[in-house]
Amino acid sequence: MSAPTLHRPSGLTWTVLRLHRAALYAWGAALLATAAVLTWMYVIGPDARAAIGPCGSPGTGLPDCEDLRAIGTDETYGIGIGLISTAVSYLMFPVAAWAGGALVGRELENGTAQLAWTQSVTPVRWLVAKLAVPAALLTAGTTLAVLLEVWARRDDNPTLVGHWYGSDAYISTGPVAVAYVLAGLTLGALAGLVLRKALPAAGAAFAVTLVLYNVLDRFRMSLWPASTVTGRAALHLPPDALALENGAVTRNGERLGNDLACVGLDGSSEISRCMQRTGLTDFWATYQPESHFWPLQLVESGLLLAVVGLATAAAFNLLRRRTP
């Protein structure tokens, strides 16, 4: 009796994974390292919060300040969370460069893609596999990294992990992180199809995603209407709010922008005397509260997914025009 035949995986999916196994191994190693670091951050989180809590001298009933400073867990925790946040936030750039250079550009430059097209693989099926396989892996892996970071942050104490509106914290704790990675993938693939050479495509993909990132970072807080408050409350915004603009109103009704007069005064009598002295009648401020985190995330994710759709459509259109 002959030994049973072992069937090896085949098909376009397996081909993509085999050709880019180095990138697959690197991605897997990065996810394992991320999971390990964030798990450690979750474990030491309570000690880090205790280290920045109230303290006093011996005999006051509070933890000794010198003992808390000697622990240093808060610094380790903040650095660990910060490193992972930065890595997730800037993941789109290496993804774009890899997609343009290795995933598409190199195969067109070396003729590997053209050889596959002469076999049973059509250009459209080839590009579908080139985009779908890494997109699935990147989506799953980035989602896992985001969920682990949210888990490790626990109560998101800004003293330890930064404010929610900081670029790294904002991107790495919401669905916009996945949208950025997919935008990098599709823009990189499009650059590879346009330039058909590995190094130029990698450079162009990196540059385009850099422009996209900076434009959205510049206008992010304009993607959702800001809240406006008037009166004394404008002088004391919530601690988790991002102040966009503040000012005062004069006796003749003129609205002054970014007027800091009387800001920082606590007592009502002090504020009243300051208003009389400076000729002000009211205060106003516009800000983004933490409750706007999800609306901002969804709008920015929608814009990025629109870029993904446009880049994907342009890539397939270009491929059809260049192939029989």
PDB file of C-alpha atoms in Angstrom:
ATOM      1  CA  MET A   1       0.000   0.000   0.000  1.00  0.00           C
ATOM      2  CA  SER A   2       1.410   3.360  -0.993  1.00  0.00           C
ATOM      3  CA  ALA A   3       1.862   6.079   1.591  1.00  0.00           C
ATOM      4  CA  PRO A   4      -0.823   8.757   1.632  1.00  0.00           C
ATOM      5  CA  THR A   5      -0.005  11.879  -0.358  1.00  0.00           C
ATOM      6  CA  LEU A   6       0.441  15.052   1.647  1.00  0.00           C
ATOM      7  CA  HIS A   7      -1.262  17.987  -0.006  1.00  0.00           C
ATOM      8  CA  ARG A   8       0.614  21.252   0.405  1.00  0.00           C
ATOM      9  CA  PRO A   9      -1.316  24.526   0.525  1.00  0.00           C
ATOM     10  CA  SER A  10      -1.733  26.114  -2.874  1.00  0.00           C
ATOM     11  CA  GLY A  11      -3.459  28.986  -4.578  1.00  0.00           C
ATOM     12  CA  LEU A  12      -2.932  32.709  -4.748  1.00  0.00           C
ATOM     13  CA  THR A  13      -3.296  33.218  -1.000  1.00  0.00           C
ATOM     14  CA  TRP A  14      -0.564  30.730  -0.231  1.00  0.00           C
ATOM     15  CA  THR A  15       1.619  32.226  -2.956  1.00  0.00           C
ATOM     16  CA  VAL A  16       1.355  35.694  -1.474  1.00  0.00           C
ATOM     17  CA  LEU A  17       2.159  34.391   2.005  1.00  0.00           C
ATOM     18  CA  ARG A  18       5.127  32.372   0.750  1.00  0.00           C
ATOM     19  CA  LEU A  19       6.602  35.187  -1.344  1.00  0.00           C
ATOM     20  CA  HIS A  20       6.341  37.645   1.527  1.00  0.00           C
ATOM     21  CA  ARG A  21       7.005  35.308   4.429  1.00  0.00           C
ATOM     22  CA  ALA A  22       9.769  37.589   5.775  1.00  0.00           C
ATOM     23  CA  ALA A  23       7.235  40.404   6.181  1.00  0.00           C
ATOM     24  CA  LEU A  24       4.752  37.913   7.674  1.00  0.00           C
ATOM     25  CA  TYR A  25       7.296  36.751  10.255  1.00  0.00           C
ATOM     26  CA  ALA A  26       8.181  40.350  11.108  1.00  0.00           C
ATOM     27  CA  TRP A  27       4.496  41.213  11.526  1.00  0.00           C
ATOM     28  CA  GLY A  28       3.919  38.209  13.768  1.00  0.00           C
ATOM     29  CA  ALA A  29       6.974  39.020  15.884  1.00  0.00           C
ATOM     30  CA  ALA A  30       5.847  42.646  16.221  1.00  0.00           C
ATOM     31  CA  LEU A  31       2.402  41.547  17.407  1.00  0.00           C
ATOM     32  CA  LEU A  32       3.880  39.148  19.956  1.00  0.00           C
ATOM     33  CA  ALA A  33       6.183  41.865  21.284  1.00  0.00           C
ATOM     34  CA  THR A  34       3.281  44.321  21.454  1.00  0.00           C
ATOM     35  CA  ALA A  35       1.100  41.836  23.325  1.00  0.00           C
ATOM     36  CA  ALA A  36       3.911  41.065  25.780  1.00  0.00           C
ATOM     37  CA  VAL A  37       4.659  44.728  26.505  1.00  0.00           C
ATOM     38  CA  LEU A  38       1.002  45.707  26.914  1.00  0.00           C
ATOM     39  CA  THR A  39       0.309  42.727  29.172  1.00  0.00           C
ATOM     40  CA  TRP A  40       3.221  43.829  31.345  1.00  0.00           C
ATOM     41  CA  MET A  41       1.866  47.391  31.358  1.00  0.00           C
ATOM     42  CA  TYR A  42      -1.519  46.109  32.485  1.00  0.00           C
ATOM     43  CA  VAL A  43       0.088  44.178  35.355  1.00  0.00           C
ATOM     44  CA  ILE A  44       2.138  47.132  36.642  1.00  0.00           C
ATOM     45  CA  GLY A  45      -0.668  49.636  36.022  1.00  0.00           C
ATOM     46  CA  PRO A  46      -1.964  49.678  39.631  1.00  0.00           C
ATOM     47  CA  ASP A  47       1.539  50.350  40.998  1.00  0.00           C
ATOM     48  CA  ALA A  48       2.023  53.128  38.445  1.00  0.00           C
ATOM     49  CA  ARG A  49      -1.208  54.799  39.531  1.00  0.00           C
ATOM     50  CA  ALA A  50      -0.264  54.463  43.181  1.00  0.00           C
ATOM     51  CA  ALA A  51       3.090  56.118  42.444  1.00  0.00           C
ATOM     52  CA  ILE A  52       1.381  59.302  41.253  1.00  0.00           C
ATOM     53  CA  GLY A  53      -1.297  59.293  43.934  1.00  0.00           C
ATOM     54  CA  PRO A  54      -1.396  61.397  47.098  1.00  0.00           C
ATOM     55  CA  CYS A  55       1.528  60.961  49.445  1.00  0.00           C
ATOM     56  CA  GLY A  56       2.984  62.566  52.543  1.00  0.00           C
ATOM     57  CA  SER A  57       5.630  62.347  55.209  1.00  0.00           C
ATOM     58  CA  PRO A  58       5.732  59.441  57.671  1.00  0.00           C
ATOM     59  CA  GLY A  59       2.954  59.612  60.226  1.00  0.00           C
ATOM     60  CA  THR A  60       0.435  61.397  58.007  1.00  0.00           C
ATOM     61  CA  GLY A  61      -1.426  58.229  57.126  1.00  0.00           C
ATOM     62  CA  LEU A  62      -0.511  58.581  53.446  1.00  0.00           C
ATOM     63  CA  PRO A  63       2.079  56.544  51.492  1.00  0.00           C
ATOM     64  CA  ASP A  64       5.554  57.931  51.974  1.00  0.00           C
ATOM     65  CA  CYS A  65       6.522  60.181  49.040  1.00  0.00           C
ATOM     66  CA  GLU A  66      10.133  59.006  49.035  1.00  0.00           C
ATOM     67  CA  ASP A  67       9.044  55.374  48.821  1.00  0.00           C
ATOM     68  CA  LEU A  68       6.710  56.095  45.920  1.00  0.00           C
ATOM     69  CA  ARG A  69       9.374  58.003  43.997  1.00  0.00           C
ATOM     70  CA  ALA A  70      11.800  55.139  44.505  1.00  0.00           C
ATOM     71  CA  ILE A  71       9.431  52.666  42.851  1.00  0.00           C
ATOM     72  CA  GLY A  72       9.610  54.364  39.454  1.00  0.00           C
ATOM     73  CA  THR A  73       6.812  52.185  38.051  1.00  0.00           C
ATOM     74  CA  ASP A  74       4.942  55.201  36.726  1.00  0.00           C
ATOM     75  CA  GLU A  75       7.853  56.140  34.470  1.00  0.00           C
ATOM     76  CA  THR A  76       8.198  52.594  33.148  1.00  0.00           C
ATOM     77  CA  TYR A  77       4.465  52.393  32.529  1.00  0.00           C
ATOM     78  CA  GLY A  78       4.330  55.737  30.725  1.00  0.00           C
ATOM     79  CA  ILE A  79       7.313  54.885  28.517  1.00  0.00           C
ATOM     80  CA  GLY A  80       5.910  51.456  27.634  1.00  0.00           C
ATOM     81  CA  ILE A  81       2.485  52.766  26.691  1.00  0.00           C
ATOM     82  CA  GLY A  82       4.055  55.665  24.792  1.00  0.00           C
ATOM     83  CA  LEU A  83       6.294  53.409  22.708  1.00  0.00           C
ATOM     84  CA  ILE A  84       3.425  51.149  21.666  1.00  0.00           C
ATOM     85  CA  SER A  85       1.182  54.146  20.914  1.00  0.00           C
ATOM     86  CA  THR A  86       3.832  55.656  18.650  1.00  0.00           C
ATOM     87  CA  ALA A  87       4.465  52.354  16.878  1.00  0.00           C
ATOM     88  CA  VAL A  88       0.761  51.814  16.130  1.00  0.00           C
ATOM     89  CA  SER A  89       0.265  55.446  15.083  1.00  0.00           C
ATOM     90  CA  TYR A  90       3.081  55.360  12.533  1.00  0.00           C
ATOM     91  CA  LEU A  91       2.483  51.817  11.282  1.00  0.00           C
ATOM     92  CA  MET A  92       1.024  53.111   8.029  1.00  0.00           C
ATOM     93  CA  PHE A  93       4.403  54.396   6.854  1.00  0.00           C
ATOM     94  CA  PRO A  94       6.355  51.089   6.779  1.00  0.00           C
ATOM     95  CA  VAL A  95       3.225  49.375   5.437  1.00  0.00           C
ATOM     96  CA  ALA A  96       2.985  51.878   2.573  1.00  0.00           C
ATOM     97  CA  ALA A  97       6.686  51.575   1.745  1.00  0.00           C
ATOM     98  CA  TRP A  98       6.507  47.770   1.835  1.00  0.00           C
ATOM     99  CA  ALA A  99       3.352  47.666  -0.303  1.00  0.00           C
ATOM    100  CA  GLY A 100       4.855  49.959  -2.921  1.00  0.00           C
ATOM    101  CA  GLY A 101       8.318  48.437  -2.933  1.00  0.00           C
ATOM    102  CA  ALA A 102       8.012  44.732  -2.161  1.00  0.00           C
ATOM    103  CA  LEU A 103       4.371  43.763  -2.573  1.00  0.00           C
ATOM    104  CA  VAL A 104       3.808  45.314  -6.026  1.00  0.00           C
ATOM    105  CA  GLY A 105       6.757  47.345  -7.327  1.00  0.00           C
ATOM    106  CA  ARG A 106       9.399  44.642  -7.074  1.00  0.00           C
ATOM    107  CA  GLU A 107       7.245  41.996  -8.768  1.00  0.00           C
ATOM    108  CA  LEU A 108       6.484  44.314 -11.684  1.00  0.00           C
ATOM    109  CA  GLU A 109      10.130  45.329 -11.949  1.00  0.00           C
ATOM    110  CA  ASN A 110      11.417  41.725 -11.886  1.00  0.00           C
ATOM    111  CA  GLY A 111       8.722  40.391 -14.209  1.00  0.00           C
ATOM    112  CA  THR A 112       7.306  38.002 -11.595  1.00  0.00           C
ATOM    113  CA  ALA A 113       3.834  39.463 -11.969  1.00  0.00           C
ATOM    114  CA  GLN A 114       3.900  39.279 -15.768  1.00  0.00           C
ATOM    115  CA  LEU A 115       4.964  35.622 -15.547  1.00  0.00           C
ATOM    116  CA  ALA A 116       2.014  34.843 -13.275  1.00  0.00           C
ATOM    117  CA  TRP A 117      -0.328  36.544 -15.726  1.00  0.00           C
ATOM    118  CA  THR A 118       0.767  34.184 -18.508  1.00  0.00           C
ATOM    119  CA  GLN A 119      -0.302  31.224 -16.389  1.00  0.00           C
ATOM    120  CA  SER A 120      -3.803  30.685 -15.054  1.00  0.00           C
ATOM    121  CA  VAL A 121      -3.817  33.871 -12.962  1.00  0.00           C
ATOM    122  CA  THR A 122      -5.475  36.951 -14.420  1.00  0.00           C
ATOM    123  CA  PRO A 123      -4.091  40.414 -13.548  1.00  0.00           C
ATOM    124  CA  VAL A 124      -7.271  41.260 -11.622  1.00  0.00           C
ATOM    125  CA  ARG A 125      -7.098  38.068  -9.529  1.00  0.00           C
ATOM    126  CA  TRP A 126      -3.408  38.735  -8.914  1.00  0.00           C
ATOM    127  CA  LEU A 127      -4.103  42.222  -7.560  1.00  0.00           C
ATOM    128  CA  VAL A 128      -7.082  41.027  -5.504  1.00  0.00           C
ATOM    129  CA  ALA A 129      -4.842  38.510  -3.746  1.00  0.00           C
ATOM    130  CA  LYS A 130      -2.075  41.081  -3.329  1.00  0.00           C
ATOM    131  CA  LEU A 131      -4.436  43.433  -1.522  1.00  0.00           C
ATOM    132  CA  ALA A 132      -6.864  41.081   0.252  1.00  0.00           C
ATOM    133  CA  VAL A 133      -4.344  38.852   2.042  1.00  0.00           C
ATOM    134  CA  PRO A 134      -2.241  41.612   3.672  1.00  0.00           C
ATOM    135  CA  ALA A 135      -5.379  43.686   4.306  1.00  0.00           C
ATOM    136  CA  ALA A 136      -6.917  40.842   6.320  1.00  0.00           C
ATOM    137  CA  LEU A 137      -3.724  40.257   8.302  1.00  0.00           C
ATOM    138  CA  LEU A 138      -3.119  43.955   8.944  1.00  0.00           C
ATOM    139  CA  THR A 139      -6.727  44.545   9.981  1.00  0.00           C
ATOM    140  CA  ALA A 140      -6.720  41.650  12.427  1.00  0.00           C
ATOM    141  CA  GLY A 141      -3.310  42.464  13.876  1.00  0.00           C
ATOM    142  CA  THR A 142      -3.886  46.211  14.229  1.00  0.00           C
ATOM    143  CA  THR A 143      -7.287  45.652  15.809  1.00  0.00           C
ATOM    144  CA  LEU A 144      -5.684  43.315  18.338  1.00  0.00           C
ATOM    145  CA  ALA A 145      -2.984  45.897  19.136  1.00  0.00           C
ATOM    146  CA  VAL A 146      -5.594  48.632  19.630  1.00  0.00           C
ATOM    147  CA  LEU A 147      -7.743  46.468  21.911  1.00  0.00           C
ATOM    148  CA  LEU A 148      -4.720  45.463  23.972  1.00  0.00           C
ATOM    149  CA  GLU A 149      -3.645  49.069  24.372  1.00  0.00           C
ATOM    150  CA  VAL A 150      -7.100  50.174  25.498  1.00  0.00           C
ATOM    151  CA  TRP A 151      -7.048  47.277  27.963  1.00  0.00           C
ATOM    152  CA  ALA A 152      -3.587  48.198  29.265  1.00  0.00           C
ATOM    153  CA  ARG A 153      -4.502  51.877  29.682  1.00  0.00           C
ATOM    154  CA  ARG A 154      -7.397  51.016  32.009  1.00  0.00           C
ATOM    155  CA  ASP A 155      -8.737  54.384  33.209  1.00  0.00           C
ATOM    156  CA  ASP A 156      -6.608  56.460  30.784  1.00  0.00           C
ATOM    157  CA  ASN A 157      -5.004  58.624  33.484  1.00  0.00           C
ATOM    158  CA  PRO A 158      -3.577  61.520  31.416  1.00  0.00           C
ATOM    159  CA  THR A 159      -0.710  61.975  33.866  1.00  0.00           C
ATOM    160  CA  LEU A 160       0.539  58.526  32.864  1.00  0.00           C
ATOM    161  CA  VAL A 161      -0.566  58.007  29.272  1.00  0.00           C
ATOM    162  CA  GLY A 162      -1.235  61.490  27.910  1.00  0.00           C
ATOM    163  CA  HIS A 163      -4.476  63.184  26.955  1.00  0.00           C
ATOM    164  CA  TRP A 164      -6.961  61.510  24.614  1.00  0.00           C
ATOM    165  CA  TYR A 165      -6.446  64.189  21.940  1.00  0.00           C
ATOM    166  CA  GLY A 166      -2.700  63.668  21.616  1.00  0.00           C
ATOM    167  CA  SER A 167      -1.965  62.302  18.132  1.00  0.00           C
ATOM    168  CA  ASP A 168      -0.390  59.019  19.254  1.00  0.00           C
ATOM    169  CA  ALA A 169      -2.964  58.292  21.960  1.00  0.00           C
ATOM    170  CA  TYR A 170      -5.862  59.263  19.692  1.00  0.00           C
ATOM    171  CA  ILE A 171      -4.820  57.096  16.739  1.00  0.00           C
ATOM    172  CA  SER A 172      -3.690  54.048  18.696  1.00  0.00           C
ATOM    173  CA  THR A 173      -6.880  53.664  20.748  1.00  0.00           C
ATOM    174  CA  GLY A 174      -9.573  53.696  18.060  1.00  0.00           C
ATOM    175  CA  PRO A 175     -10.646  52.292  14.688  1.00  0.00           C
ATOM    176  CA  VAL A 176      -8.820  55.077  12.889  1.00  0.00           C
ATOM    177  CA  ALA A 177      -5.602  53.077  13.446  1.00  0.00           C
ATOM    178  CA  VAL A 178      -6.916  50.296  11.184  1.00  0.00           C
ATOM    179  CA  ALA A 179      -8.090  52.817   8.591  1.00  0.00           C
ATOM    180  CA  TYR A 180      -4.639  54.424   8.487  1.00  0.00           C
ATOM    181  CA  VAL A 181      -2.951  51.065   7.914  1.00  0.00           C
ATOM    182  CA  LEU A 182      -5.338  50.137   5.097  1.00  0.00           C
ATOM    183  CA  ALA A 183      -4.788  53.550   3.512  1.00  0.00           C
ATOM    184  CA  GLY A 184      -1.049  52.960   3.615  1.00  0.00           C
ATOM    185  CA  LEU A 185      -1.482  49.532   2.008  1.00  0.00           C
ATOM    186  CA  THR A 186      -3.647  50.705  -0.890  1.00  0.00           C
ATOM    187  CA  LEU A 187      -1.668  53.886  -1.547  1.00  0.00           C
ATOM    188  CA  GLY A 188       1.511  51.819  -1.568  1.00  0.00           C
ATOM    189  CA  ALA A 189       0.045  49.314  -4.013  1.00  0.00           C
ATOM    190  CA  LEU A 190      -1.088  52.150  -6.276  1.00  0.00           C
ATOM    191  CA  ALA A 191       2.379  53.695  -6.176  1.00  0.00           C
ATOM    192  CA  GLY A 192       3.862  50.329  -7.130  1.00  0.00           C
ATOM    193  CA  LEU A 193       1.541  50.010 -10.131  1.00  0.00           C
ATOM    194  CA  VAL A 194       2.248  53.554 -11.280  1.00  0.00           C
ATOM    195  CA  LEU A 195       6.051  53.483 -10.972  1.00  0.00           C
ATOM    196  CA  ARG A 196       6.659  49.723 -11.495  1.00  0.00           C
ATOM    197  CA  LYS A 197       9.997  49.924  -9.665  1.00  0.00           C
ATOM    198  CA  ALA A 198      10.616  48.929  -6.070  1.00  0.00           C
ATOM    199  CA  LEU A 199      12.633  51.792  -4.603  1.00  0.00           C
ATOM    200  CA  PRO A 200      10.830  54.699  -6.325  1.00  0.00           C
ATOM    201  CA  ALA A 201       7.466  53.162  -5.437  1.00  0.00           C
ATOM    202  CA  ALA A 202       8.468  52.714  -1.790  1.00  0.00           C
ATOM    203  CA  GLY A 203       9.637  56.318  -1.573  1.00  0.00           C
ATOM    204  CA  ALA A 204       6.549  57.702  -3.301  1.00  0.00           C
ATOM    205  CA  ALA A 205       4.204  55.648  -1.108  1.00  0.00           C
ATOM    206  CA  PHE A 206       5.945  56.892   2.021  1.00  0.00           C
ATOM    207  CA  ALA A 207       5.730  60.513   0.846  1.00  0.00           C
ATOM    208  CA  VAL A 208       2.034  60.317  -0.067  1.00  0.00           C
ATOM    209  CA  THR A 209       1.057  58.727   3.239  1.00  0.00           C
ATOM    210  CA  LEU A 210       3.140  61.325   5.091  1.00  0.00           C
ATOM    211  CA  VAL A 211       1.164  64.107   3.403  1.00  0.00           C
ATOM    212  CA  LEU A 212      -2.135  62.364   4.193  1.00  0.00           C
ATOM    213  CA  TYR A 213      -1.167  61.889   7.829  1.00  0.00           C
ATOM    214  CA  ASN A 214      -0.121  65.506   8.327  1.00  0.00           C
ATOM    215  CA  VAL A 215      -3.220  66.932   6.630  1.00  0.00           C
ATOM    216  CA  LEU A 216      -5.564  64.916   8.830  1.00  0.00           C
ATOM    217  CA  ASP A 217      -3.497  65.638  11.922  1.00  0.00           C
ATOM    218  CA  ARG A 218      -3.690  69.360  11.156  1.00  0.00           C
ATOM    219  CA  PHE A 219      -7.463  69.470  10.648  1.00  0.00           C
ATOM    220  CA  ARG A 220      -8.545  66.600  12.945  1.00  0.00           C
ATOM    221  CA  MET A 221     -10.302  68.743  15.524  1.00  0.00           C
ATOM    222  CA  SER A 222     -12.298  70.462  12.783  1.00  0.00           C
ATOM    223  CA  LEU A 223     -13.919  67.209  11.669  1.00  0.00           C
ATOM    224  CA  TRP A 224     -16.667  67.509  14.287  1.00  0.00           C
ATOM    225  CA  PRO A 225     -18.389  70.674  15.581  1.00  0.00           C
ATOM    226  CA  ALA A 226     -16.730  71.963  18.729  1.00  0.00           C
ATOM    227  CA  SER A 227     -18.644  72.810  21.899  1.00  0.00           C
ATOM    228  CA  THR A 228     -19.013  76.455  22.914  1.00  0.00           C
ATOM    229  CA  VAL A 229     -19.460  77.713  26.443  1.00  0.00           C
ATOM    230  CA  THR A 230     -19.947  81.264  27.737  1.00  0.00           C
ATOM    231  CA  GLY A 231     -19.748  82.982  31.081  1.00  0.00           C
ATOM    232  CA  ARG A 232     -17.499  82.033  33.978  1.00  0.00           C
ATOM    233  CA  ALA A 233     -17.455  78.398  32.791  1.00  0.00           C
ATOM    234  CA  ALA A 234     -15.343  79.505  29.825  1.00  0.00           C
ATOM    235  CA  LEU A 235     -12.525  80.284  32.262  1.00  0.00           C
ATOM    236  CA  HIS A 236     -12.539  76.777  33.749  1.00  0.00           C
ATOM    237  CA  LEU A 237     -12.961  74.149  31.042  1.00  0.00           C
ATOM    238  CA  PRO A 238     -13.109  70.452  31.983  1.00  0.00           C
ATOM    239  CA  PRO A 239      -9.614  69.034  32.597  1.00  0.00           C
ATOM    240  CA  ASP A 240     -10.012  66.449  29.816  1.00  0.00           C
ATOM    241  CA  ALA A 241     -11.096  69.016  27.203  1.00  0.00           C
ATOM    242  CA  LEU A 242      -8.979  70.367  24.356  1.00  0.00           C
ATOM    243  CA  ALA A 243      -9.335  74.151  24.291  1.00  0.00           C
ATOM    244  CA  LEU A 244      -9.450  75.413  20.700  1.00  0.00           C
ATOM    245  CA  GLU A 245     -10.102  79.115  21.196  1.00  0.00           C
ATOM    246  CA  ASN A 246     -11.153  81.430  23.980  1.00  0.00           C
ATOM    247  CA  GLY A 247     -11.853  85.087  24.378  1.00  0.00           C
ATOM    248  CA  ALA A 248     -13.938  87.821  25.911  1.00  0.00           C
ATOM    249  CA  VAL A 249     -16.705  90.291  25.026  1.00  0.00           C
ATOM    250  CA  THR A 250     -16.233  94.017  25.569  1.00  0.00           C
ATOM    251  CA  ARG A 251     -18.833  96.565  26.678  1.00  0.00           C
ATOM    252  CA  ASN A 252     -19.533  97.594  23.084  1.00  0.00           C
ATOM    253  CA  GLY A 253     -20.215  93.969  22.120  1.00  0.00           C
ATOM    254  CA  GLU A 254     -16.916  93.344  20.380  1.00  0.00           C
ATOM    255  CA  ARG A 255     -15.804  89.709  20.600  1.00  0.00           C
ATOM    256  CA  LEU A 256     -12.080  89.377  21.257  1.00  0.00           C
ATOM    257  CA  GLY A 257     -10.404  86.135  20.309  1.00  0.00           C
ATOM    258  CA  ASN A 258      -7.705  84.540  22.497  1.00  0.00           C
ATOM    259  CA  ASP A 259      -8.003  87.268  25.129  1.00  0.00           C
ATOM    260  CA  LEU A 260      -6.422  85.890  28.304  1.00  0.00           C
ATOM    261  CA  ALA A 261      -7.520  88.705  30.590  1.00  0.00           C
ATOM    262  CA  CYS A 262      -8.891  87.431  33.914  1.00  0.00           C
ATOM    263  CA  VAL A 263      -7.972  83.835  33.033  1.00  0.00           C
ATOM    264  CA  GLY A 264      -6.668  81.916  36.030  1.00  0.00           C
ATOM    265  CA  LEU A 265      -8.558  83.903  38.665  1.00  0.00           C
ATOM    266  CA  ASP A 266     -10.594  81.756  41.050  1.00  0.00           C
ATOM    267  CA  GLY A 267     -12.708  83.993  43.233  1.00  0.00           C
ATOM    268  CA  SER A 268     -15.869  85.628  41.880  1.00  0.00           C
ATOM    269  CA  SER A 269     -14.876  88.964  43.398  1.00  0.00           C
ATOM    270  CA  GLU A 270     -11.473  88.827  41.713  1.00  0.00           C
ATOM    271  CA  ILE A 271     -13.064  88.032  38.353  1.00  0.00           C
ATOM    272  CA  SER A 272     -15.615  90.843  38.770  1.00  0.00           C
ATOM    273  CA  ARG A 273     -12.913  93.394  39.584  1.00  0.00           C
ATOM    274  CA  CYS A 274     -10.870  92.201  36.618  1.00  0.00           C
ATOM    275  CA  MET A 275     -13.873  92.549  34.271  1.00  0.00           C
ATOM    276  CA  GLN A 276     -14.551  96.103  35.492  1.00  0.00           C
ATOM    277  CA  ARG A 277     -10.923  97.045  35.131  1.00  0.00           C
ATOM    278  CA  THR A 278     -10.555  95.640  31.615  1.00  0.00           C
ATOM    279  CA  GLY A 279     -13.993  96.617  30.300  1.00  0.00           C
ATOM    280  CA  LEU A 280     -15.168  93.066  29.708  1.00  0.00           C
ATOM    281  CA  THR A 281     -18.745  91.856  30.031  1.00  0.00           C
ATOM    282  CA  ASP A 282     -18.535  88.132  29.263  1.00  0.00           C
ATOM    283  CA  PHE A 283     -16.226  85.242  28.341  1.00  0.00           C
ATOM    284  CA  TRP A 284     -16.477  82.482  25.756  1.00  0.00           C
ATOM    285  CA  ALA A 285     -14.543  79.398  24.723  1.00  0.00           C
ATOM    286  CA  THR A 286     -14.736  76.644  22.134  1.00  0.00           C
ATOM    287  CA  TYR A 287     -13.363  73.205  22.906  1.00  0.00           C
ATOM    288  CA  GLN A 288     -13.534  69.529  22.065  1.00  0.00           C
ATOM    289  CA  PRO A 289     -14.695  67.473  25.063  1.00  0.00           C
ATOM    290  CA  GLU A 290     -13.630  63.878  25.532  1.00  0.00           C
ATOM    291  CA  SER A 291     -17.168  62.808  24.585  1.00  0.00           C
ATOM    292  CA  HIS A 292     -16.335  63.820  20.999  1.00  0.00           C
ATOM    293  CA  PHE A 293     -13.659  61.131  20.750  1.00  0.00           C
ATOM    294  CA  TRP A 294     -15.913  58.654  18.948  1.00  0.00           C
ATOM    295  CA  PRO A 295     -17.529  61.108  16.508  1.00  0.00           C
ATOM    296  CA  LEU A 296     -14.070  62.342  15.549  1.00  0.00           C
ATOM    297  CA  GLN A 297     -12.813  58.766  15.193  1.00  0.00           C
ATOM    298  CA  LEU A 298     -15.710  57.747  12.960  1.00  0.00           C
ATOM    299  CA  VAL A 299     -15.479  60.789  10.694  1.00  0.00           C
ATOM    300  CA  GLU A 300     -11.718  60.443  10.258  1.00  0.00           C
ATOM    301  CA  SER A 301     -12.039  56.702   9.679  1.00  0.00           C
ATOM    302  CA  GLY A 302     -14.677  57.393   7.030  1.00  0.00           C
ATOM    303  CA  LEU A 303     -12.376  59.828   5.231  1.00  0.00           C
ATOM    304  CA  LEU A 304      -9.524  57.324   5.311  1.00  0.00           C
ATOM    305  CA  LEU A 305     -11.724  54.502   4.048  1.00  0.00           C
ATOM    306  CA  ALA A 306     -12.800  56.797   1.204  1.00  0.00           C
ATOM    307  CA  VAL A 307      -9.098  57.177   0.360  1.00  0.00           C
ATOM    308  CA  VAL A 308      -8.784  53.385   0.513  1.00  0.00           C
ATOM    309  CA  GLY A 309     -11.694  52.985  -1.891  1.00  0.00           C
ATOM    310  CA  LEU A 310     -10.381  55.589  -4.327  1.00  0.00           C
ATOM    311  CA  ALA A 311      -6.837  54.189  -4.280  1.00  0.00           C
ATOM    312  CA  THR A 312      -8.131  50.643  -4.806  1.00  0.00           C
ATOM    313  CA  ALA A 313     -10.383  51.701  -7.698  1.00  0.00           C
ATOM    314  CA  ALA A 314      -7.527  53.650  -9.284  1.00  0.00           C
ATOM    315  CA  ALA A 315      -5.200  50.644  -8.934  1.00  0.00           C
ATOM    316  CA  PHE A 316      -7.601  48.246 -10.656  1.00  0.00           C
ATOM    317  CA  ASN A 317      -8.402  50.781 -13.375  1.00  0.00           C
ATOM    318  CA  LEU A 318      -4.698  51.314 -14.068  1.00  0.00           C
ATOM    319  CA  LEU A 319      -4.052  47.569 -14.122  1.00  0.00           C
ATOM    320  CA  ARG A 320      -6.849  46.994 -16.669  1.00  0.00           C
ATOM    321  CA  ARG A 321      -5.505  49.739 -18.923  1.00  0.00           C
ATOM    322  CA  ARG A 322      -1.962  48.339 -18.867  1.00  0.00           C
ATOM    323  CA  THR A 323      -2.820  44.666 -19.383  1.00  0.00           C
ATOM    324  CA  PRO A 324      -4.730  42.944 -22.180  1.00  0.00           C
TER     325      PRO A 324
END
